[in-house]
Coordinates of C-alpha atoms in Angstrom, one line a residue:
Chain A
M1 CA 3.4 -43.6 7.2
S2 CA 1.3 -40.6 6.0
T3 CA 2.9 -37.4 4.7
P4 CA 3.0 -34.8 7.5
I5 CA 1.5 -31.4 6.8
L6 CA 4.7 -29.7 7.9
E7 CA 8.2 -31.1 8.2
T8 CA 11.5 -29.5 8.8
R9 CA 14.7 -31.5 8.1
N10 CA 18.0 -30.4 9.7
L11 CA 17.4 -26.7 9.6
D12 CA 20.4 -24.6 10.5
K13 CA 20.5 -20.9 10.9
A14 CA 23.3 -18.7 12.4
F15 CA 23.6 -15.0 12.9
G16 CA 27.3 -14.5 13.0
A17 CA 28.6 -16.5 15.9
V18 CA 25.1 -16.9 17.4
I19 CA 23.5 -20.3 16.4
A20 CA 19.8 -19.8 16.2
A21 CA 18.9 -23.2 14.8
A22 CA 21.0 -26.3 14.7
A23 CA 19.6 -29.4 12.9
V24 CA 16.0 -28.7 13.8
N25 CA 13.8 -31.6 12.8
V26 CA 10.1 -31.1 13.5
R27 CA 7.2 -33.1 12.1
V28 CA 3.6 -31.9 12.4
E29 CA 0.5 -33.8 11.5
A30 CA -2.7 -32.2 10.2
Q31 CA -4.9 -30.6 12.8
E32 CA -2.4 -31.1 15.7
I33 CA -2.2 -28.3 18.3
V34 CA 1.5 -28.0 19.1
G35 CA 3.0 -25.8 21.8
V36 CA 6.5 -24.4 21.2
I37 CA 8.5 -23.6 24.3
G38 CA 11.9 -22.3 25.1
A39 CA 13.7 -19.6 26.9
N40 CA 14.4 -16.3 25.2
G41 CA 16.9 -16.8 22.4
A42 CA 16.3 -20.5 22.2
G43 CA 15.3 -20.3 18.5
K44 CA 11.5 -20.5 18.6
T45 CA 10.8 -17.3 16.6
T46 CA 13.7 -18.2 14.2
F47 CA 12.0 -21.5 13.6
V48 CA 8.7 -19.7 12.8
N49 CA 10.5 -17.1 10.7
M50 CA 12.1 -19.9 8.6
V51 CA 8.9 -21.8 8.1
T52 CA 7.1 -18.7 7.0
G53 CA 9.8 -17.4 4.7
Y54 CA 11.0 -14.4 6.6
L55 CA 14.4 -16.0 7.0
T56 CA 16.1 -18.5 4.7
P57 CA 17.8 -21.3 6.5
D58 CA 21.5 -21.7 6.0
A59 CA 20.9 -25.5 5.5
G60 CA 18.1 -27.9 5.7
T61 CA 14.7 -28.3 4.1
I62 CA 11.1 -27.3 4.9
L63 CA 8.4 -29.4 3.5
Y64 CA 4.7 -28.6 3.3
R65 CA 2.5 -31.6 2.4
G66 CA 5.7 -33.1 1.0
R67 CA 6.5 -30.0 -1.2
D68 CA 9.8 -28.2 -0.7
I69 CA 9.0 -24.6 0.4
T70 CA 12.4 -23.7 1.7
A71 CA 13.2 -20.9 -0.7
L72 CA 9.7 -19.4 -1.2
P73 CA 8.9 -15.8 -0.2
P74 CA 6.4 -15.2 2.6
R75 CA 3.5 -14.3 0.3
E76 CA 3.8 -17.6 -1.6
I77 CA 4.0 -19.6 1.6
T78 CA 0.9 -17.7 2.8
R79 CA -0.9 -18.4 -0.4
L80 CA -0.1 -22.1 0.0
G81 CA -1.8 -22.1 3.4
I82 CA 0.8 -21.4 6.1
C83 CA 0.0 -18.2 8.0
R84 CA 1.4 -16.6 11.0
S85 CA 0.7 -14.0 13.6
F86 CA 3.4 -11.8 15.2
Q87 CA 4.8 -11.3 18.7
I88 CA 4.3 -7.5 18.0
P89 CA 1.0 -7.3 16.2
Q90 CA 1.5 -6.3 12.5
L91 CA -1.5 -4.2 11.7
F92 CA -2.3 -1.2 9.5
P93 CA -2.2 1.5 12.3
G94 CA -3.7 4.3 10.2
L95 CA -6.8 2.3 9.3
T96 CA -9.8 1.3 11.3
V97 CA -10.3 -2.3 12.6
L98 CA -12.9 -3.0 9.9
D99 CA -10.6 -1.7 7.1
N100 CA -7.7 -3.9 8.5
V101 CA -9.9 -6.9 8.1
L102 CA -11.3 -5.8 4.8
V103 CA -7.8 -5.5 3.3
A104 CA -7.0 -9.0 4.6
L105 CA -10.2 -10.4 3.2
G106 CA -9.6 -8.6 -0.1
I107 CA -6.2 -10.1 -0.5
A108 CA -7.2 -13.5 0.6
S109 CA -10.3 -13.7 -1.6
S110 CA -8.5 -13.9 -4.9
R111 CA -5.1 -14.8 -6.3
R112 CA -5.3 -11.9 -8.8
L113 CA -6.2 -8.8 -6.9
G114 CA -9.2 -7.1 -8.5
F115 CA -8.8 -3.7 -10.1
W116 CA -12.5 -2.9 -10.1
R117 CA -14.2 -5.0 -7.5
A118 CA -14.9 -2.7 -4.6
L119 CA -13.0 -3.5 -1.4
R120 CA -16.0 -2.5 0.6
S121 CA -18.6 -4.7 -1.0
P122 CA -21.6 -5.5 1.2
A123 CA -20.7 -9.2 1.1
R124 CA -17.1 -8.6 2.2
I125 CA -18.2 -6.2 5.0
E126 CA -20.6 -8.9 6.2
S127 CA -17.7 -11.4 6.2
A128 CA -15.5 -9.0 8.1
E129 CA -18.2 -8.4 10.7
R130 CA -18.6 -12.1 11.1
L131 CA -14.9 -12.6 11.7
L132 CA -14.8 -9.7 14.2
A133 CA -17.7 -11.3 16.0
D134 CA -15.8 -14.7 16.1
Y135 CA -12.9 -13.0 17.9
G136 CA -15.1 -10.8 20.1
L137 CA -14.0 -7.6 18.4
S138 CA -17.3 -6.3 17.1
E139 CA -17.3 -3.3 19.5
F140 CA -14.0 -2.1 18.1
R141 CA -15.2 -2.2 14.4
D142 CA -14.8 1.5 13.7
R143 CA -11.8 2.3 16.0
M144 CA -8.4 3.2 14.8
I145 CA -5.7 0.7 15.6
T146 CA -3.7 3.3 17.5
V147 CA -6.3 3.5 20.3
L148 CA -6.7 -0.2 20.8
P149 CA -5.4 -2.0 23.9
Q150 CA -2.7 -4.6 23.4
G151 CA -5.0 -7.6 23.8
V152 CA -7.3 -6.4 21.1
R153 CA -4.4 -5.8 18.8
K154 CA -3.2 -9.4 19.3
L155 CA -6.7 -10.8 18.6
L156 CA -7.0 -8.7 15.5
D157 CA -3.6 -9.7 14.3
I158 CA -4.6 -13.4 14.7
A159 CA -8.0 -12.8 13.1
M160 CA -6.4 -11.3 10.1
T161 CA -4.0 -14.2 9.9
T162 CA -6.9 -16.6 9.5
V163 CA -9.0 -14.9 6.9
G164 CA -7.7 -17.2 4.1
R165 CA -8.6 -20.3 6.1
P166 CA -5.0 -21.4 6.3
A167 CA -4.1 -25.1 6.8
I168 CA -1.4 -24.2 9.3
V169 CA -1.4 -21.2 11.7
L170 CA 1.8 -20.3 13.6
L171 CA 1.1 -18.0 16.5
D172 CA 4.2 -16.2 17.9
E173 CA 3.5 -15.6 21.6
P174 CA -0.2 -14.8 21.3
T175 CA -0.5 -13.8 24.9
S176 CA 2.7 -11.8 25.4
G177 CA 2.1 -8.3 26.8
I178 CA -1.4 -9.2 27.9
S179 CA -2.5 -9.1 31.6
V180 CA -2.7 -12.3 33.5
E181 CA -6.5 -11.9 33.8
E182 CA -6.9 -11.5 30.0
K183 CA -4.5 -14.2 29.0
F184 CA -6.7 -17.3 29.5
P185 CA -9.9 -16.0 28.0
I186 CA -8.0 -14.5 25.0
M187 CA -6.2 -17.9 24.3
T188 CA -9.6 -19.7 24.6
T189 CA -11.2 -17.3 22.1
I190 CA -8.3 -17.7 19.7
L191 CA -8.2 -21.5 19.8
D192 CA -12.0 -21.8 19.7
A193 CA -12.0 -19.7 16.5
L194 CA -9.1 -21.6 15.0
R195 CA -10.5 -25.1 15.8
A196 CA -13.6 -24.2 13.9
T197 CA -11.4 -23.8 10.8
E198 CA -9.8 -27.2 11.4
A199 CA -6.4 -25.6 11.1
T200 CA -3.2 -27.2 12.4
I201 CA -1.9 -24.9 15.1
M202 CA 1.6 -24.2 16.4
F203 CA 1.9 -21.6 19.1
I204 CA 4.9 -20.2 20.9
E205 CA 4.2 -19.6 24.6
H206 CA 6.0 -18.9 27.8
D207 CA 3.2 -19.5 30.1
M208 CA 3.3 -23.3 30.9
E209 CA -0.2 -23.3 32.3
I210 CA -1.5 -22.2 28.9
V211 CA 0.7 -24.7 27.1
E212 CA -0.5 -27.5 29.4
R213 CA -4.2 -26.5 28.9
H214 CA -4.2 -26.1 25.2
A215 CA -1.4 -28.1 23.5
A216 CA -1.6 -31.8 22.8
R217 CA 2.0 -31.9 22.0
V218 CA 5.0 -29.7 22.8
V219 CA 8.3 -29.0 21.1
A220 CA 11.0 -27.6 23.4
F221 CA 13.9 -25.5 22.1
Y222 CA 17.2 -24.8 23.8
D223 CA 20.1 -23.0 22.3
G224 CA 18.8 -23.5 18.7
R225 CA 18.1 -27.2 19.2
V226 CA 15.0 -29.3 19.8
I227 CA 15.6 -30.9 23.2
A228 CA 12.3 -32.5 23.6
D229 CA 9.3 -33.3 21.4
G230 CA 6.2 -35.3 22.4
P231 CA 3.0 -35.3 24.4
T232 CA 2.6 -32.2 26.6
R233 CA 2.8 -33.8 30.0
E234 CA 5.8 -35.9 29.0
V235 CA 7.8 -32.9 27.7
L236 CA 6.9 -30.7 30.6
T237 CA 8.2 -33.2 33.0
N238 CA 11.3 -34.0 31.0
A239 CA 14.4 -33.3 33.1
D240 CA 16.2 -31.3 30.4
V241 CA 13.1 -29.2 29.8
R242 CA 12.7 -28.6 33.5
Q243 CA 16.3 -27.5 33.7
Y244 CA 16.7 -25.4 30.6
V245 CA 13.3 -24.2 29.7
I246 CA 10.9 -24.1 32.6
G247 CA 13.5 -23.6 35.3
A248 CA 14.1 -26.1 38.0
E249 CA 13.3 -23.6 40.8
L250 CA 10.2 -22.5 39.2
H251 CA 9.1 -26.1 38.6
R252 CA 9.7 -27.0 42.2
R253 CA 7.5 -24.1 43.3
R254 CA 4.7 -25.3 41.0
Chain B
M1 CA -24.3 7.7 3.5
R2 CA -24.5 9.2 0.0
G3 CA -26.8 7.5 -2.4
P4 CA -25.4 6.1 -5.7
A5 CA -27.4 8.7 -7.6
V6 CA -25.6 11.6 -5.8
A7 CA -22.2 9.8 -6.0
I8 CA -22.5 9.4 -9.8
G9 CA -24.7 12.3 -10.7
L10 CA -22.8 15.1 -8.8
P11 CA -19.5 14.6 -10.6
F12 CA -21.2 14.3 -13.9
L13 CA -23.1 17.6 -13.3
L14 CA -19.8 19.3 -12.3
F15 CA -18.2 18.0 -15.5
C16 CA -21.1 19.3 -17.6
G17 CA -20.9 22.6 -15.8
L18 CA -17.1 22.8 -16.5
I19 CA -17.6 22.1 -20.2
A20 CA -20.4 24.7 -20.4
A21 CA -18.2 27.2 -18.5
G22 CA -15.4 26.6 -21.0
F23 CA -17.6 28.1 -23.7
L24 CA -18.5 31.1 -21.5
M25 CA -15.3 32.0 -19.8
P26 CA -12.7 34.5 -21.3
G27 CA -9.9 33.0 -23.3
W28 CA -7.2 33.6 -20.7
L29 CA -9.2 31.8 -18.0
R30 CA -10.1 29.0 -20.3
F31 CA -6.4 28.5 -21.0
I32 CA -5.4 28.6 -17.4
T33 CA -8.2 26.1 -16.6
L34 CA -7.0 23.8 -19.4
I35 CA -3.4 23.9 -18.2
A36 CA -4.6 23.3 -14.6
L37 CA -6.6 20.2 -15.8
A38 CA -3.6 18.9 -17.7
K39 CA -1.2 19.5 -14.8
G40 CA -3.9 18.2 -12.5
L41 CA -3.4 14.8 -14.2
V42 CA 0.2 14.8 -13.2
V43 CA -0.7 15.8 -9.6
L44 CA -3.3 13.0 -9.6
S45 CA -0.5 10.7 -10.6
L46 CA 1.5 11.9 -7.6
M47 CA -1.5 11.4 -5.3
L48 CA -1.6 7.8 -6.4
L49 CA 2.0 7.3 -5.3
M50 CA 1.6 9.4 -2.2
R51 CA -1.2 7.2 -1.0
A52 CA 1.2 4.3 -1.1
G53 CA 3.7 6.3 0.9
L54 CA 6.0 7.2 -2.1
V55 CA 6.8 10.8 -3.1
S56 CA 8.3 11.2 -6.5
F57 CA 10.4 14.2 -7.2
G58 CA 10.8 13.1 -10.8
Q59 CA 7.3 13.1 -12.2
G60 CA 8.6 15.7 -14.8
L61 CA 10.2 12.6 -16.4
Y62 CA 6.8 11.3 -17.5
Y63 CA 5.3 14.7 -18.0
G64 CA 8.2 15.5 -20.4
L65 CA 8.1 12.1 -22.1
G66 CA 4.3 12.4 -22.7
A67 CA 4.9 15.9 -24.2
Y68 CA 7.8 14.8 -26.4
A69 CA 6.1 11.7 -27.5
A70 CA 3.1 13.8 -28.7
G71 CA 5.4 16.3 -30.3
L72 CA 7.4 13.7 -32.1
G73 CA 4.2 11.9 -33.1
V74 CA 3.3 15.0 -35.0
N75 CA 6.7 15.9 -36.4
L76 CA 8.1 12.4 -37.1
L77 CA 5.2 10.1 -37.4
K78 CA 2.9 12.7 -39.0
V79 CA 0.1 11.8 -36.6
T80 CA -2.4 14.7 -36.4
E81 CA -5.2 13.3 -34.3
A82 CA -5.2 14.7 -30.8
L83 CA -6.5 11.4 -29.2
A84 CA -3.8 9.4 -31.0
L85 CA -1.1 11.9 -29.7
L86 CA -2.6 11.5 -26.2
A87 CA -2.4 7.7 -26.5
L88 CA 1.2 8.0 -27.7
G89 CA 2.1 10.1 -24.7
V90 CA 0.4 7.6 -22.3
A91 CA 2.0 4.6 -24.0
V92 CA 5.6 5.9 -24.0
A93 CA 5.4 7.1 -20.4
G94 CA 3.8 3.9 -19.3
A95 CA 6.4 1.8 -21.1
V96 CA 9.4 3.6 -19.7
A97 CA 7.8 3.4 -16.2
W98 CA 7.3 -0.3 -16.6
V99 CA 11.1 -0.7 -17.2
L100 CA 12.2 1.7 -14.5
G101 CA 9.7 0.4 -12.1
F102 CA 11.7 -2.8 -11.6
L103 CA 14.4 -0.7 -10.0
L104 CA 12.4 2.1 -8.4
T105 CA 10.0 -0.1 -6.5
R106 CA 12.9 -1.5 -4.5
Y107 CA 13.3 1.9 -2.9
R108 CA 11.3 3.9 -0.4
E109 CA 11.3 7.4 1.2
I110 CA 14.1 9.7 0.3
F111 CA 15.9 7.1 -1.9
F112 CA 12.8 6.7 -4.1
A113 CA 12.4 10.5 -4.3
M114 CA 16.0 11.1 -5.3
L115 CA 16.2 8.2 -7.7
S116 CA 13.1 9.4 -9.5
L117 CA 14.6 12.9 -9.6
A118 CA 17.8 11.5 -11.0
F119 CA 16.0 9.8 -13.9
S120 CA 14.1 13.0 -14.7
M121 CA 17.4 14.9 -14.8
I122 CA 18.9 12.3 -17.1
L123 CA 16.0 12.9 -19.6
Y124 CA 16.5 16.7 -19.1
G125 CA 20.2 16.3 -19.9
L126 CA 19.5 14.2 -23.0
L127 CA 16.9 16.7 -24.3
V128 CA 19.2 19.7 -23.7
K129 CA 22.0 18.0 -25.6
S130 CA 19.9 16.8 -28.4
S131 CA 19.9 19.4 -31.2
A132 CA 17.6 17.1 -33.3
L133 CA 14.9 17.8 -30.6
G134 CA 15.6 21.5 -30.5
S135 CA 18.0 21.5 -27.6
T136 CA 17.0 24.1 -24.9
D137 CA 14.6 25.8 -27.3
G138 CA 12.5 22.7 -28.0
F139 CA 10.1 22.8 -30.9
N140 CA 6.6 23.7 -31.9
L141 CA 3.5 21.6 -32.7
P142 CA 0.7 22.5 -35.1
T143 CA -2.9 22.3 -33.9
P144 CA -4.1 18.7 -34.1
T145 CA -7.4 17.4 -35.5
F146 CA -10.1 16.3 -33.1
L147 CA -11.8 13.0 -34.1
G148 CA -10.9 13.9 -37.7
F149 CA -12.2 17.4 -37.6
A150 CA -9.7 20.2 -38.3
F151 CA -10.7 23.2 -36.2
A152 CA -8.9 26.5 -36.2
G153 CA -8.8 29.6 -33.9
T154 CA -11.3 29.7 -31.1
A155 CA -13.1 26.5 -32.2
A156 CA -9.8 24.6 -31.9
R157 CA -9.2 26.0 -28.4
H158 CA -12.8 25.0 -27.4
A159 CA -12.3 21.5 -28.8
L160 CA -9.0 21.2 -26.9
F161 CA -10.7 22.3 -23.7
V162 CA -13.5 19.8 -24.1
L163 CA -10.9 17.0 -24.8
T164 CA -8.7 17.9 -21.8
A165 CA -11.7 18.2 -19.4
S166 CA -13.1 14.9 -20.7
V167 CA -9.7 13.1 -20.2
A168 CA -9.4 14.6 -16.7
F169 CA -12.9 13.6 -15.8
A170 CA -12.5 10.0 -17.2
A171 CA -9.1 9.6 -15.5
A172 CA -10.5 10.8 -12.2
L173 CA -13.5 8.5 -12.4
L174 CA -11.4 5.5 -13.3
L175 CA -8.9 6.3 -10.6
H176 CA -11.6 6.7 -8.0
R177 CA -12.9 3.3 -8.9
Y178 CA -9.4 1.8 -8.8
L179 CA -8.6 3.3 -5.4
G180 CA -11.8 1.8 -4.0
S181 CA -10.8 -1.7 -5.2
T182 CA -8.6 -4.2 -3.3
R183 CA -5.6 -3.5 -5.5
G184 CA -6.1 0.3 -5.3
Y185 CA -6.6 0.3 -1.5
L186 CA -3.5 -1.8 -1.1
G187 CA -1.5 1.4 -1.4
E188 CA -2.8 2.6 2.0
A189 CA -2.0 -0.9 3.4
I190 CA 1.5 -0.8 2.0
R191 CA 2.1 2.7 3.3
E192 CA 1.0 1.4 6.8
N193 CA 2.8 -1.9 7.0
E194 CA 4.5 -3.7 4.1
I195 CA 5.4 -6.8 6.2
R196 CA 1.7 -7.4 6.9
V197 CA 0.8 -7.1 3.3
E198 CA 3.3 -9.7 2.3
Y199 CA 2.1 -12.0 5.1
L200 CA -1.4 -11.7 3.8
G201 CA -0.3 -13.0 0.5
A202 CA 0.1 -10.0 -1.7
S203 CA 3.3 -8.8 -3.5
V204 CA 4.2 -5.3 -2.3
R205 CA 6.6 -4.7 -5.2
G206 CA 4.1 -6.0 -7.7
A207 CA 1.4 -3.7 -6.4
L208 CA 3.8 -0.7 -6.3
H209 CA 4.9 -1.5 -9.8
V210 CA 1.4 -1.3 -11.1
K211 CA 0.8 1.9 -9.3
Y212 CA 4.1 3.4 -10.7
V213 CA 3.1 2.5 -14.3
L214 CA -0.4 3.9 -13.8
S215 CA 1.1 7.0 -12.3
A216 CA 3.4 7.5 -15.2
A217 CA 0.6 7.0 -17.7
L218 CA -1.4 9.7 -16.0
A219 CA 1.6 12.1 -16.0
G220 CA 2.3 11.2 -19.7
A221 CA -1.3 12.1 -20.5
G222 CA -0.9 15.5 -18.7
G223 CA 2.3 16.1 -20.7
A224 CA 0.8 15.2 -24.0
L225 CA -2.2 17.5 -23.4
T226 CA 0.0 20.4 -22.2
A227 CA 2.1 20.0 -25.4
V228 CA -1.0 20.1 -27.6
A229 CA -2.5 23.0 -25.7
T230 CA 0.6 25.2 -25.7
G231 CA 1.8 24.1 -29.1
H232 CA 5.4 24.1 -27.8
I233 CA 7.7 21.7 -26.1
D234 CA 11.0 22.3 -24.4
P235 CA 13.3 20.4 -21.9
D236 CA 12.0 22.4 -18.9
L237 CA 9.0 20.1 -18.9
A238 CA 11.4 17.5 -17.4
Y239 CA 13.4 19.8 -15.2
W240 CA 13.5 19.3 -11.5
T241 CA 11.7 22.5 -10.7
T242 CA 8.8 21.3 -12.8
S243 CA 8.7 18.0 -10.8
G244 CA 9.0 20.1 -7.6
E245 CA 6.0 22.2 -8.6
F246 CA 3.9 19.1 -9.0
V247 CA 4.9 17.9 -5.5
F248 CA 4.1 21.4 -4.2
V249 CA 0.6 21.3 -5.8
A250 CA 0.0 17.8 -4.5
I251 CA 0.7 19.0 -0.9
L252 CA -1.5 22.1 -1.6
S253 CA -4.3 19.9 -2.9
G254 CA -4.3 17.0 -0.3
T255 CA -4.8 13.4 -1.2
G256 CA -8.4 13.0 0.1
S257 CA -10.1 12.8 -3.3
V258 CA -9.4 12.4 -7.0
A259 CA -10.9 15.8 -7.4
A260 CA -8.4 17.4 -5.1
P261 CA -5.4 17.5 -7.6
F262 CA -7.6 19.5 -10.1
L263 CA -8.8 21.9 -7.5
G264 CA -5.2 22.4 -6.2
S265 CA -3.8 22.8 -9.6
F266 CA -6.4 25.4 -10.6
V267 CA -5.8 27.3 -7.3
F268 CA -2.1 27.2 -7.9
E269 CA -2.3 28.5 -11.5
M270 CA -4.6 31.3 -10.4
I271 CA -2.3 32.3 -7.5
R272 CA 0.7 32.2 -9.7
T273 CA -1.0 34.2 -12.5
Y274 CA -2.2 37.0 -10.2
A275 CA 1.0 37.0 -8.1
F276 CA 3.0 37.4 -11.3
A277 CA 0.6 40.1 -12.6
Y278 CA 0.8 42.2 -9.4
S279 CA 4.2 41.4 -8.2
P280 CA 6.4 40.1 -11.1
N281 CA 9.6 40.0 -9.1
T282 CA 8.4 38.4 -6.0
W283 CA 5.6 36.1 -7.1
Q284 CA 7.4 33.1 -5.7
M285 CA 7.1 34.7 -2.3
V286 CA 3.3 34.8 -2.6
V287 CA 3.2 31.2 -3.7
G288 CA 5.5 30.2 -0.8
A289 CA 3.4 32.1 1.7
T290 CA 0.3 30.4 0.4
M291 CA 2.0 27.0 0.9
L292 CA 3.0 28.0 4.4
L293 CA -0.6 29.0 5.3
V294 CA -2.0 25.8 3.9
I295 CA 0.5 23.6 5.8
I296 CA -0.3 25.4 9.1
F297 CA -4.0 25.7 8.8
M298 CA -5.0 22.9 6.5
P299 CA -2.5 20.0 6.9
G300 CA -4.8 17.8 4.8
G301 CA -4.5 20.3 1.9
L302 CA -7.3 22.3 0.3
W303 CA -9.5 19.2 0.0
S304 CA -9.9 19.2 3.8
L305 CA -12.2 22.2 3.3
F306 CA -14.7 19.8 1.7
R307 CA -14.3 16.9 4.1
R308 CA -17.1 16.2 6.5
R309 CA -16.1 16.9 10.1
P310 CA -17.1 14.4 12.8
R311 CA -20.2 15.5 14.7
L312 CA -19.7 16.6 18.2
V313 CA -21.1 14.2 20.7
T314 CA -23.1 15.8 23.5
R315 CA -23.7 14.1 26.8
S316 CA -27.3 14.0 27.9

């Protein structure tokens, strides 16, 4: 049996009396596209926060290519090749779109940050423009973040996440706060760009149509536990998932 | 876009013009300009921190340390070379900042400001209580040598002006280059969003620590040059009002360019000199009113006068 690219073993996390994760075991193979579903408060974001070092689990182990990364800080996990986007886009609001990407490229381009090499080198600007084009953001190049619509911010957040060509990308609700008309094309743009990098993708999503369309496998959370894990169709038709995650009524209507 | 010839040539021409002006201007103006350049280095150090979202109300700590290191270099170590005294001031300030940086880079906003102030006041307290260092009176320094040459009188003052202007020019150029690098520009990114910086793979505290040490080294250089220029050192160099004055000048200057702190520092010294000459009992009021006007009409500081304004777009 090959070593999975990411594996969590018995992850526990509690915030006072609230149990956010209870014995969470997830195993992800390289280049899989995994959808993560669950109602609000089910433990999806806690899972992503633990894997990316934002939260330290109370118990359990996180392994990346067999290496224990449980206690590592976010920057070291990022350097190893696990990157994430955020539910609320984490950008540099006082800078332009281009400068946001240039900072991301500058940090990703070397382990030791240069004291002298100009951030705005022609080669780096060209790379930044290429990345913006991949995500359909070229027209926003010189705009400040504060004037961008939510969908564009989401795309930029994800584009910045991928500059270091990570091995695993965790997307926290990439389509939340985006209009129904924009959701599908934005998700297609994101996944097309990510597939080109051959990254393993895990995305948290509430829209089951998006999950069904893009995920090959689904992990369903409820009350801090994984209640189903397997091929998309199988999980989405699972009785527990229908009851606790999708909602029986909603499912019946579909 | 400016060509590289203009980008490099214009500052160099300005520097040559400043050196030439130093030989032509009256003694009092040369001294004010020299002090403005030395203090401009401290304001430059504050600008470096302010770009990263940190405001230090204790930069007098490194200004004072730089001055006292230079003074003790002369009196204890018998160092007479001005460049060596400058290096001593920079090294001592940088070394202390490296140690304190481990603590201070954990804090932000008012906590960073007050903690930096606290450290400067600890130094002030130690200096005031130390009779070996002249207590509240401080002590005097003899005129140093310049690259081995012992000048006296006007020649020494000219040499000191050239040294100070050269150090200020070199520091501004190096800092300009640094601020345009990835590590330098990280300050803006940290000010905007620390979480994102960490999730891009950079250490926020590491980057701030480097900036803090660089900032202290600049302030130490300013202190050492001031000590050599005035020939006297006293604990007021580390007092909180001195630190406050640097913050005042930093706001007056703006953070748009490495040239801004020197401009702001010169304007401040001139306003203070004339205000004191014409209104010795209320000169602070004139300085305060100037600050008020700058904040209201030039929120980006004096440097905003030189920034290119966006062109108006006309509809056809």
